[in-house]
């Protein structure tokens, strides 16, 4: 939860980009949604109007098709009930039987003369009386307009006793020849009103919409799905306006908005009226509204996810730069930031890499300066060592001159001159191991004369060690320390052995004496920098200087190591890298 909160904070580039993209896209989608909503709603309403019109038209077409079928039936009766234009009872009876048996929607067929007398009928039942026939509207219509198929309003069939079916009467006046005389005959077909009812009741205009049929002449309702309510006066229809209209209009007479669609049925004098409730049509608008809200919600979620992904992708190089900066902050200057991302981030990454590169250059410069400082310290240590050695040597020469030992003085001064020739080495700091051993030999010769042959010495060296390079004046302080602190206080003659060897990539000098030795605590303090003897005689300055010189020049992994025990002597080892003379000279030339 805390991680998500950090990601969504408004003070980060990622969160700013995420919310900016989301708000911008949501605003654009809202504008588009409003425009599309109006367009879709208008289209949906237009489609609803068109659909209602098509349904009403379909009802009208069905009725017209049904009427056309009945007209064809009348023509068939007229054509088939006569033989050579003459009325024949047998042929008429046969024709009527065929027709009524082939149509389920026909309730009865009857032929009447102008006085209302029954000539033939099917089914063959007795008519109540001819007076009742002549009073029927269909009878007068057939006489008034001969050869025209007329339709009556739905009514209860009352011509036959015991029969009370709800029918629509179709009548037509035709002229036939019977017994050689012309005779006007009225053909009556009563059809079951259920057929017309089924044509209209199958139609659905929404959940509450319906279709009803009116007569264009008097405006009487021919069919209504709520016929009983109409008869009981519990429901009214604005028939007058429907009679005057031939298109769609909105009616509010019932207290609600209704779309009224009118269609005239040809050749029958009826009108089909469709009634649709506008609030149901508006449901389409509400559905579109809900759909658009759902779409906006889904799109908003997708936009937020996409914005977070895009923001994460764009800010990834910046986060990588932040981690790299933290690494530099912790001291890791070997990092290299990959140049990637947008142009501005690439430029920033390049500048960062340039900055780190300059920092590394400055660090290398500092290292070079530190190396120079080490060399200056090295020269200072050498300057500190040389006077110390010169003081001890000249002190011995003075004593020998006082004792008139001229030959020994000459030998000592000769050794001293050669020793100083090697010490100077034309200003070089590094000399060969052979020169360092020669320097040690002259020094031991001088000290041997000084201490009146109190000790003997031996120098050994491997052939391959002689050509290795070493700092000069490494062995002399160690030999002096062995003589002064190890052998000078011995009763017996002392012995100093010096050995040089090269193995495992390292040059090692070993200076061993059989002197009085040192306790472990003295050995531990010898190279630690602690002062050993307050008097200065055993302070170990020379030994520490040698150790510091080696570590400054070659590194902390090189230097001196001591092994000593009381009354057993001391061995000190000098370990430095094994560098050949040729390699050193080549490096000097470069």
Coordinates of C-alpha atoms in Angstrom, one line a residue:
X1 CA 0.0 0.0 0.0
X2 CA 2.8 2.4 0.9
X3 CA 4.6 1.5 -2.4
X4 CA 1.4 2.3 -4.4
X5 CA 1.0 5.6 -2.5
X6 CA 4.6 6.5 -3.3
X7 CA 4.1 5.8 -6.9
X8 CA 0.9 7.9 -7.0
X9 CA 2.5 10.9 -5.3
X10 CA 2.0 14.1 -7.3
X11 CA 5.6 15.2 -6.8
X12 CA 7.1 12.5 -9.0
X13 CA 7.4 12.6 -12.8
X14 CA 5.7 9.2 -13.1
X15 CA 2.6 10.4 -11.1
X16 CA 2.4 13.7 -12.9
X17 CA 2.5 12.0 -16.3
X18 CA 0.1 9.3 -15.2
X19 CA -2.6 11.7 -13.9
X20 CA -2.0 14.2 -16.7
X21 CA -2.5 11.6 -19.4
X22 CA -5.5 10.2 -17.6
X23 CA -7.3 13.5 -17.0
X24 CA -6.6 14.7 -20.6
X25 CA -7.8 11.4 -22.2
X26 CA -10.8 11.2 -19.9
X27 CA -11.7 14.8 -20.8
X28 CA -11.4 14.0 -24.5
X29 CA -13.4 10.8 -24.1
X30 CA -16.1 12.7 -22.2
X31 CA -16.5 15.2 -25.0
X32 CA -16.6 12.5 -27.6
X33 CA -19.0 10.5 -25.4
X34 CA -21.4 13.4 -25.1
X35 CA -21.3 14.0 -28.9
X36 CA -21.7 10.3 -29.6
X37 CA -24.5 10.1 -27.0
X38 CA -26.5 12.7 -28.7
X39 CA -25.9 11.2 -32.1
X40 CA -26.7 7.7 -30.9
X41 CA -29.8 8.8 -29.1
X42 CA -31.0 10.7 -32.1
X43 CA -30.3 7.7 -34.3
X44 CA -32.0 5.3 -31.8
X45 CA -35.1 7.5 -31.8
X46 CA -35.2 7.7 -35.5
X47 CA -34.8 4.0 -35.7
X48 CA -37.6 3.5 -33.2
X49 CA -39.9 5.8 -35.3
X50 CA -38.9 3.9 -38.5
X51 CA -39.4 0.6 -36.8
X52 CA -42.9 1.6 -35.6
X53 CA -43.7 2.8 -39.1
X54 CA -42.5 -0.4 -40.7
X55 CA -44.5 -2.6 -38.2
X56 CA -47.7 -0.6 -38.9
X57 CA -47.0 -0.8 -42.6
X58 CA -46.5 -4.6 -42.3
X59 CA -49.9 -4.9 -40.6
X60 CA -51.5 -2.9 -43.4
X61 CA -49.8 -5.0 -46.1
X62 CA -51.0 -8.2 -44.3
X63 CA -54.5 -6.9 -44.3
X64 CA -54.3 -5.9 -48.0
X65 CA -52.9 -9.3 -48.8
X66 CA -55.7 -10.9 -46.9
X67 CA -58.4 -8.8 -48.7
X68 CA -56.8 -9.5 -52.0
X69 CA -57.0 -13.2 -51.2
X70 CA -60.7 -12.9 -50.4
X71 CA -61.3 -10.9 -53.6
X72 CA -59.7 -13.8 -55.5
X73 CA -62.1 -16.2 -53.7
X74 CA -65.1 -14.1 -54.8
X75 CA -63.9 -14.2 -58.4
X76 CA -63.4 -18.0 -58.1
X77 CA -67.0 -18.4 -56.9
X78 CA -68.3 -16.2 -59.7
X79 CA -66.4 -18.0 -62.3
X80 CA -67.1 -21.6 -61.1
X81 CA -70.7 -21.6 -60.1
X82 CA -71.9 -20.8 -63.6
X83 CA -71.9 -23.2 -66.6
X84 CA -71.8 -21.4 -69.9
X85 CA -73.1 -18.3 -68.1
X86 CA -76.2 -20.2 -66.7
X87 CA -77.1 -20.8 -63.1
X88 CA -77.1 -24.5 -62.2
X89 CA -78.1 -25.5 -58.7
X90 CA -75.8 -28.5 -58.7
X91 CA -72.8 -26.6 -59.8
X92 CA -73.4 -23.8 -57.3
X93 CA -73.8 -26.3 -54.5
X94 CA -70.6 -28.1 -55.4
X95 CA -68.6 -25.0 -55.7
X96 CA -69.8 -23.7 -52.3
X97 CA -68.9 -27.0 -50.6
X98 CA -65.4 -27.0 -52.1
X99 CA -64.7 -23.4 -50.9
X100 CA -66.0 -23.8 -47.3
X101 CA -64.1 -27.1 -46.9
X102 CA -60.8 -25.5 -48.0
X103 CA -60.8 -22.4 -45.8
X104 CA -60.8 -22.5 -42.0
X105 CA -61.4 -18.8 -41.7
X106 CA -64.7 -18.9 -43.5
X107 CA -67.7 -19.3 -41.2
X108 CA -70.4 -19.4 -43.8
X109 CA -71.2 -18.6 -47.5
X110 CA -74.7 -17.6 -48.7
X111 CA -76.4 -16.5 -51.9
X112 CA -79.4 -14.1 -51.6
X113 CA -81.7 -12.6 -54.2
X114 CA -82.7 -8.9 -54.2
X115 CA -85.7 -9.7 -51.8
X116 CA -83.4 -11.3 -49.3
X117 CA -84.5 -14.8 -50.0
X118 CA -81.9 -17.5 -49.5
X119 CA -80.8 -19.2 -52.7
X120 CA -78.0 -21.4 -51.4
X121 CA -75.8 -21.4 -48.3
X122 CA -73.1 -23.5 -46.6
X123 CA -73.4 -24.8 -44.1
X124 CA -76.9 -25.6 -45.1
X125 CA -79.0 -24.1 -42.3
X126 CA -82.2 -22.1 -42.2
X127 CA -82.1 -18.3 -42.1
X128 CA -84.1 -16.6 -39.5
X129 CA -86.2 -14.5 -42.0
X130 CA -85.7 -12.6 -45.2
X131 CA -86.7 -9.3 -43.5
X132 CA -83.7 -9.6 -41.1
X133 CA -81.4 -10.1 -44.2
X134 CA -82.6 -7.0 -46.0
X135 CA -81.9 -4.9 -42.9
X136 CA -78.2 -5.7 -42.9
X137 CA -75.7 -3.0 -43.9
X138 CA -73.8 -5.4 -46.1
X139 CA -77.0 -6.2 -48.1
X140 CA -77.7 -2.6 -48.8
X141 CA -74.0 -2.0 -49.8
X142 CA -74.1 -4.8 -52.3
X143 CA -77.3 -3.6 -53.9
X144 CA -76.1 0.0 -53.9
X145 CA -72.7 -0.7 -55.5
X146 CA -72.9 -3.8 -57.6
X147 CA -69.6 -5.7 -58.4
X148 CA -67.9 -4.1 -55.4
X149 CA -66.6 -6.1 -52.6
X150 CA -67.7 -4.5 -49.3
X151 CA -66.7 -5.1 -45.7
X152 CA -68.7 -4.7 -42.6
X153 CA -67.7 -3.9 -39.1
X154 CA -67.1 -6.9 -36.8
X155 CA -70.4 -8.1 -35.4
X156 CA -72.2 -11.1 -34.0
X157 CA -73.5 -13.3 -36.7
X158 CA -77.3 -13.3 -36.3
X159 CA -78.7 -14.7 -39.6
X160 CA -78.8 -18.3 -38.4
X161 CA -80.5 -19.4 -35.3
X162 CA -78.2 -20.7 -32.5
X163 CA -75.1 -19.2 -34.1
X164 CA -73.4 -16.2 -32.4
X165 CA -69.9 -16.0 -33.9
X166 CA -67.9 -12.8 -34.1
X167 CA -67.5 -12.2 -37.8
X168 CA -66.8 -9.7 -40.5
X169 CA -69.2 -9.9 -43.4
X170 CA -68.0 -9.4 -47.0
X171 CA -70.7 -8.9 -49.7
X172 CA -70.8 -8.3 -53.4
X173 CA -73.6 -8.0 -55.9
X174 CA -73.3 -10.0 -59.1
X175 CA -75.7 -10.7 -62.0
X176 CA -76.4 -14.3 -63.2
X177 CA -78.8 -15.9 -65.6
X178 CA -81.2 -18.3 -64.0
X179 CA -83.9 -20.1 -65.9
X180 CA -83.1 -17.9 -68.9
X181 CA -83.7 -14.7 -67.0
X182 CA -81.1 -12.2 -65.6
X183 CA -81.1 -12.1 -61.8
X184 CA -79.2 -10.0 -59.3
X185 CA -77.6 -12.2 -56.7
X186 CA -75.8 -11.1 -53.5
X187 CA -72.9 -13.2 -52.4
X188 CA -72.2 -13.1 -48.7
X189 CA -69.1 -14.5 -47.0
X190 CA -68.8 -14.3 -43.2
X191 CA -65.2 -14.7 -42.1
X192 CA -64.1 -15.4 -38.6
X193 CA -62.8 -12.2 -37.0
X194 CA -60.1 -14.3 -35.3
X195 CA -58.2 -14.2 -38.6
X196 CA -58.0 -10.4 -38.6
X197 CA -57.3 -10.4 -34.9
X198 CA -54.3 -12.7 -35.3
X199 CA -52.9 -10.5 -38.1
X200 CA -53.0 -7.5 -35.7
X201 CA -52.3 -9.1 -32.3
X202 CA -49.0 -10.6 -33.3
X203 CA -47.5 -7.2 -33.7
X204 CA -45.7 -5.8 -30.7
X205 CA -44.7 -2.1 -30.3
X206 CA -42.6 -2.3 -27.2
X207 CA -44.0 -3.6 -23.9
X208 CA -47.1 -1.5 -23.9
X209 CA -47.6 -0.5 -27.5
X210 CA -50.3 -1.9 -29.7
X211 CA -52.1 -1.7 -33.1
X212 CA -55.8 -1.1 -33.7
X213 CA -57.9 -0.7 -36.8
X214 CA -60.6 1.9 -37.6
X215 CA -63.1 2.4 -40.4
X216 CA -62.3 5.4 -42.5
X217 CA -66.0 6.1 -43.2
X218 CA -67.5 6.6 -39.8
X219 CA -64.4 6.3 -37.6
X220 CA -65.7 3.1 -36.0
X221 CA -63.1 0.8 -34.3
X222 CA -62.8 -2.4 -36.3
X223 CA -60.3 -4.0 -34.1
X224 CA -58.7 -3.1 -30.8
X225 CA -56.7 -5.4 -28.5
X226 CA -58.6 -3.9 -25.6
X227 CA -62.0 -4.1 -27.3
X228 CA -63.9 -4.8 -24.1
X229 CA -62.5 -1.7 -22.4
X230 CA -63.5 0.4 -25.4
X231 CA -67.1 -0.9 -25.3
X232 CA -67.2 -0.3 -21.5
X233 CA -66.0 3.2 -21.9
X234 CA -62.9 2.6 -19.8
X235 CA -60.5 3.4 -22.6
X236 CA -60.7 6.0 -25.4
X237 CA -58.7 6.6 -28.5
X238 CA -58.3 9.9 -30.4
X239 CA -59.9 8.4 -33.6
X240 CA -60.8 11.8 -35.0
X241 CA -57.1 12.9 -35.4
X242 CA -56.2 9.5 -36.7
X243 CA -58.8 9.7 -39.4
X244 CA -57.3 13.0 -40.6
X245 CA -53.7 11.9 -40.5
X246 CA -51.8 9.6 -42.8
X247 CA -48.4 9.8 -41.1
X248 CA -46.9 9.8 -37.6
X249 CA -47.6 12.3 -34.8
X250 CA -47.2 12.6 -31.0
X251 CA -50.4 12.4 -29.0
X252 CA -50.7 13.5 -25.3
X253 CA -54.5 13.2 -24.9
X254 CA -54.1 10.2 -22.6
X255 CA -51.7 12.1 -20.2
X256 CA -48.6 10.4 -21.6
X257 CA -46.6 11.0 -24.8
X258 CA -47.5 8.4 -27.4
X259 CA -46.3 8.1 -31.0
X260 CA -49.3 7.5 -33.3
X261 CA -48.5 6.0 -36.7
X262 CA -51.3 5.7 -39.3
X263 CA -51.5 3.5 -42.4
X264 CA -54.4 3.3 -44.8
X265 CA -55.4 -0.2 -46.1
X266 CA -56.2 0.0 -49.8
X267 CA -59.5 -1.5 -51.2
X268 CA -61.1 -1.9 -47.8
X269 CA -61.6 1.5 -46.3
X270 CA -59.7 0.8 -43.0
X271 CA -56.8 2.4 -41.3
X272 CA -54.2 0.7 -39.2
X273 CA -53.2 2.8 -36.2
X274 CA -50.0 2.0 -34.3
X275 CA -49.5 3.3 -30.7
X276 CA -46.0 3.5 -29.2
X277 CA -45.1 4.9 -25.8
X278 CA -42.2 7.4 -26.0
X279 CA -41.0 6.7 -22.6
X280 CA -40.2 3.2 -23.8
X281 CA -38.3 4.7 -26.7
X282 CA -36.4 6.8 -24.3
X283 CA -35.3 3.6 -22.6
X284 CA -33.0 3.2 -25.6
X285 CA -31.4 6.6 -24.7
X286 CA -30.9 5.5 -21.1
X287 CA -29.4 2.2 -22.2
X288 CA -27.0 4.1 -24.4
X289 CA -26.2 6.3 -21.5
X290 CA -25.5 3.4 -19.2
X291 CA -23.4 1.8 -21.9
X292 CA -21.4 4.9 -22.5
X293 CA -20.7 5.2 -18.7
X294 CA -19.5 1.5 -18.6
X295 CA -17.3 2.2 -21.7
X296 CA -15.9 5.3 -20.1
X297 CA -15.1 3.4 -16.9
X298 CA -13.3 0.6 -18.7
X299 CA -11.5 3.1 -20.9
X300 CA -10.5 5.1 -17.9
X301 CA -9.0 2.0 -16.2
X302 CA -7.2 1.1 -19.4
X303 CA -5.9 4.7 -19.8
X304 CA -4.6 4.8 -16.2
X305 CA -2.8 1.4 -16.8
X306 CA -1.4 2.6 -20.1
X307 CA -0.4 5.9 -18.6
X308 CA 1.4 4.2 -15.7
X309 CA 3.1 1.9 -18.2
X310 CA 4.1 4.8 -20.4
X311 CA 5.2 6.9 -17.5
X312 CA 7.2 4.0 -16.1
X313 CA 8.9 3.4 -19.5
X314 CA 9.7 7.1 -19.9
X315 CA 11.0 7.5 -16.3
X316 CA 13.0 4.2 -16.2
X317 CA 16.2 5.9 -17.5
X318 CA 15.7 8.6 -14.8
X319 CA 15.3 6.0 -12.1
X320 CA 18.4 4.2 -13.4
X321 CA 20.2 7.5 -13.3
X322 CA 19.1 8.0 -9.7
X323 CA 20.4 4.5 -8.7
X324 CA 23.7 5.2 -10.5
X325 CA 24.0 8.6 -8.6
X326 CA 23.4 6.8 -5.3
X327 CA 26.2 4.4 -6.3
X328 CA 28.5 7.3 -7.0
X329 CA 27.4 8.9 -3.7
X330 CA 28.6 5.7 -2.0
X331 CA 32.0 6.0 -3.7
X332 CA 31.7 3.8 -6.7
X333 CA 33.1 5.9 -9.6
X334 CA 33.5 3.0 -12.0
X335 CA 29.8 3.1 -13.0
X336 CA 28.7 4.0 -16.6
X337 CA 25.2 5.1 -17.2
X338 CA 23.6 3.7 -20.3
X339 CA 22.5 6.4 -22.7
X340 CA 18.9 5.7 -23.5
X341 CA 15.4 7.1 -23.4
X342 CA 14.1 10.4 -24.7
X343 CA 16.5 12.9 -26.2
X344 CA 16.6 15.1 -23.0
X345 CA 17.3 12.0 -20.9
X346 CA 20.0 10.9 -23.3
X347 CA 21.7 14.3 -23.0
X348 CA 21.4 14.3 -19.3
X349 CA 22.9 10.7 -19.2
X350 CA 25.8 11.8 -21.4
X351 CA 26.5 14.8 -19.2
X352 CA 26.4 12.5 -16.1
X353 CA 28.8 10.1 -17.7
X354 CA 31.1 13.0 -18.6
X355 CA 30.9 14.3 -15.0
X356 CA 31.8 10.8 -13.6
X357 CA 34.6 10.6 -16.2
X358 CA 36.0 13.9 -15.0
X359 CA 35.7 12.8 -11.4
X360 CA 37.7 9.7 -12.2
X361 CA 40.3 11.8 -14.0
X362 CA 40.5 14.1 -10.9
X363 CA 40.9 11.0 -8.7
X364 CA 43.7 9.7 -10.9
X365 CA 45.3 13.1 -10.8
X366 CA 45.0 13.0 -7.0
X367 CA 46.6 9.5 -7.0
X368 CA 49.5 10.8 -9.2
X369 CA 49.9 13.7 -6.8
X370 CA 49.9 11.2 -3.8
X371 CA 52.5 9.1 -5.6
X372 CA 54.6 12.2 -6.0
X373 CA 54.1 12.9 -2.3
X374 CA 55.2 9.4 -1.5
X375 CA 58.3 9.9 -3.5
X376 CA 59.0 13.1 -1.7
X377 CA 58.4 11.3 1.6
X378 CA 60.8 8.6 0.3
X379 CA 63.5 11.1 -0.5
X380 CA 62.9 12.6 3.0
X381 CA 63.4 9.2 4.6
X382 CA 66.5 8.6 2.6
X383 CA 67.8 12.0 3.7
X384 CA 67.0 10.9 7.2
X385 CA 68.9 7.6 6.8
X386 CA 72.0 8.9 5.1
X387 CA 73.0 11.3 7.9
X388 CA 72.4 8.6 10.5
X389 CA 74.7 6.2 8.7
X390 CA 77.4 8.8 7.9
X391 CA 77.4 9.8 11.6
X392 CA 78.1 6.3 12.8
X393 CA 80.8 5.6 10.1
X394 CA 82.7 8.9 10.6
X395 CA 82.6 8.4 14.3
X396 CA 84.4 5.0 13.8
X397 CA 87.0 6.7 11.5
X398 CA 87.7 9.3 14.1
X399 CA 88.3 6.7 16.7
X400 CA 90.7 4.8 14.4
X401 CA 92.6 8.0 13.5
X402 CA 93.0 8.7 17.2
X403 CA 94.5 5.2 17.6
X404 CA 97.0 5.8 14.6
X405 CA 95.7 2.9 12.6
X406 CA 96.4 4.5 9.3
X407 CA 96.1 1.4 7.1
X408 CA 92.8 0.5 8.6
X409 CA 91.7 4.1 8.2
X410 CA 92.7 4.0 4.5
X411 CA 90.8 0.7 4.1
X412 CA 87.7 2.1 5.9
X413 CA 87.8 5.4 3.9
X414 CA 88.2 3.4 0.7
X415 CA 85.2 1.2 1.6
X416 CA 83.3 4.4 2.6
X417 CA 84.0 6.0 -0.7
X418 CA 82.8 3.0 -2.6
X419 CA 79.8 2.7 -0.3
X420 CA 78.9 6.3 -1.1
X421 CA 79.4 5.8 -4.8
X422 CA 76.8 3.1 -4.7
X423 CA 74.6 5.2 -2.4
X424 CA 74.6 8.1 -4.9
X425 CA 74.0 5.8 -7.9
X426 CA 73.7 8.9 -10.1
X427 CA 70.6 10.0 -8.3
X428 CA 68.8 6.7 -8.8
X429 CA 66.5 5.4 -6.1
X430 CA 66.5 1.9 -7.4
X431 CA 69.6 -0.2 -7.9
X432 CA 70.3 -3.9 -8.6
X433 CA 70.4 -6.5 -5.9
X434 CA 74.1 -7.1 -6.8
X435 CA 74.9 -3.4 -6.1
X436 CA 72.9 -3.5 -2.9
X437 CA 74.8 -6.6 -1.7
X438 CA 78.1 -4.8 -2.6
X439 CA 77.0 -1.8 -0.6
X440 CA 76.3 -4.2 2.3
X441 CA 79.7 -5.8 1.9
X442 CA 81.5 -2.5 2.2
X443 CA 79.4 -1.5 5.1
X444 CA 80.1 -4.7 6.9
X445 CA 83.9 -4.3 6.2
X446 CA 83.7 -0.8 7.8
X447 CA 81.8 -2.0 10.8
X448 CA 84.0 -5.1 11.2
X449 CA 87.0 -2.8 11.5
X450 CA 85.1 -0.5 13.8
X451 CA 84.1 -3.3 16.2
X452 CA 87.7 -4.9 16.1
X453 CA 86.6 -8.1 14.4
X454 CA 83.9 -8.8 16.9
X455 CA 81.9 -10.6 14.3
X456 CA 82.3 -12.4 11.0
X457 CA 79.9 -12.2 8.0
X458 CA 79.0 -14.1 4.9
X459 CA 77.0 -12.9 1.8
X460 CA 75.1 -15.4 -0.4
X461 CA 73.0 -14.7 -3.4
X462 CA 71.1 -16.7 -6.1
X463 CA 72.2 -15.9 -9.6
X464 CA 68.8 -14.8 -10.7
X465 CA 68.4 -12.6 -7.7
X466 CA 71.4 -10.5 -8.6
X467 CA 69.8 -8.9 -11.6
X468 CA 66.6 -7.9 -9.8
X469 CA 66.0 -4.3 -8.8
X470 CA 65.6 -3.0 -5.3
X471 CA 65.5 0.2 -3.3
X472 CA 69.0 1.2 -2.3
X473 CA 70.1 1.4 1.3
X474 CA 67.7 -1.3 2.4
X475 CA 70.2 -3.7 4.0
X476 CA 72.6 -1.2 5.6
X477 CA 70.1 -0.1 8.4
X478 CA 69.2 -3.7 9.1
X479 CA 72.9 -4.8 9.3
X480 CA 73.6 -1.8 11.6
X481 CA 70.7 -2.8 13.8
X482 CA 72.0 -6.4 14.0
X483 CA 75.5 -5.2 15.0
X484 CA 74.5 -2.6 17.5
X485 CA 71.6 -4.4 19.2
X486 CA 72.4 -8.0 18.6
X487 CA 76.2 -8.6 18.5
X488 CA 77.8 -5.7 20.3
X489 CA 76.8 -6.9 23.7
X490 CA 77.9 -10.6 23.1
X491 CA 80.8 -12.1 24.8
X492 CA 81.5 -14.6 22.0
X493 CA 82.2 -13.7 18.4
X494 CA 79.1 -12.9 16.4
X495 CA 78.1 -13.9 12.9
X496 CA 76.0 -12.1 10.3
X497 CA 74.7 -13.9 7.3
X498 CA 73.1 -12.1 4.3
X499 CA 71.3 -14.0 1.6
X500 CA 69.4 -12.9 -1.5
X501 CA 66.9 -15.1 -3.3
X502 CA 64.1 -14.7 -6.0
X503 CA 61.1 -17.0 -6.0
X504 CA 57.3 -16.7 -6.6
X505 CA 57.6 -13.3 -8.2
X506 CA 59.3 -11.7 -5.2
X507 CA 62.9 -10.8 -4.3
X508 CA 63.7 -11.6 -0.7
X509 CA 66.8 -10.5 1.4
X510 CA 67.5 -12.2 4.7
X511 CA 69.7 -10.7 7.4
X512 CA 70.4 -13.2 10.2
X513 CA 72.6 -12.8 13.3
X514 CA 73.4 -14.9 16.3
X515 CA 73.1 -12.1 18.7
X516 CA 71.2 -11.6 22.0
X517 CA 67.8 -11.6 20.3
X518 CA 64.6 -9.8 21.3
X519 CA 61.6 -10.6 23.4
X520 CA 58.3 -11.1 21.5
X521 CA 56.8 -7.8 22.7
X522 CA 59.8 -5.9 21.3
X523 CA 59.4 -7.7 18.0
X524 CA 55.7 -6.7 17.9
X525 CA 56.5 -3.0 18.6
X526 CA 59.5 -2.8 16.2
X527 CA 57.4 -2.1 13.1
X528 CA 54.3 -0.7 14.7
X529 CA 55.7 2.8 15.1
X530 CA 55.9 2.7 18.9
X531 CA 59.1 4.0 20.4
X532 CA 61.1 1.1 22.0
X533 CA 63.8 2.9 24.0
X534 CA 63.3 6.5 25.3
X535 CA 67.1 7.0 25.2
X536 CA 67.1 6.7 21.4
X537 CA 69.6 3.9 21.2
X538 CA 67.0 1.3 20.6
X539 CA 64.3 3.5 19.1
X540 CA 64.2 1.5 15.8
X541 CA 64.0 4.6 13.7
X542 CA 66.2 3.2 10.9
X543 CA 64.3 -0.1 10.7
X544 CA 60.9 1.6 10.6
X545 CA 62.2 4.0 7.9
X546 CA 63.2 1.0 5.7
X547 CA 59.9 -0.6 6.3
X548 CA 58.0 2.6 5.4
X549 CA 60.1 3.2 2.3
X550 CA 59.3 -0.3 0.9
X551 CA 55.6 0.1 1.6
X552 CA 55.4 3.5 0.1
X553 CA 57.2 2.5 -3.0
X554 CA 55.9 -1.1 -3.6
X555 CA 52.7 -1.2 -1.6
X556 CA 51.5 -2.4 1.8
X557 CA 51.8 -6.1 1.0
X558 CA 55.6 -5.7 1.0
X559 CA 58.1 -4.8 3.7
X560 CA 60.0 -6.3 6.6
X561 CA 59.2 -9.3 8.9
X562 CA 61.1 -10.3 12.0
X563 CA 61.8 -13.6 13.8
X564 CA 63.7 -13.4 17.1
X565 CA 64.2 -15.1 20.3
X566 CA 66.3 -14.2 23.4
X567 CA 69.9 -15.7 23.3
X568 CA 69.1 -17.3 19.9
X569 CA 69.5 -14.3 17.5
X570 CA 67.4 -12.4 15.1
X571 CA 66.4 -12.9 11.4
X572 CA 64.8 -10.1 9.4
X573 CA 63.5 -10.7 5.9
X574 CA 62.9 -8.0 3.3
X575 CA 60.3 -8.8 0.7
X576 CA 59.8 -6.7 -2.5
X577 CA 58.6 -7.5 -6.0
X578 CA 61.0 -9.3 -8.3
X579 CA 61.6 -6.7 -11.1
X580 CA 64.5 -7.5 -13.6
X581 CA 67.0 -4.8 -14.4
X582 CA 66.0 -4.8 -18.1
X583 CA 62.4 -4.2 -17.4
X584 CA 63.2 -1.4 -15.0
X585 CA 65.5 0.3 -17.5
X586 CA 62.8 0.0 -20.2
X587 CA 60.2 1.6 -17.8
X588 CA 62.7 4.4 -17.1
X589 CA 63.2 5.0 -20.8
X590 CA 59.5 5.3 -21.4

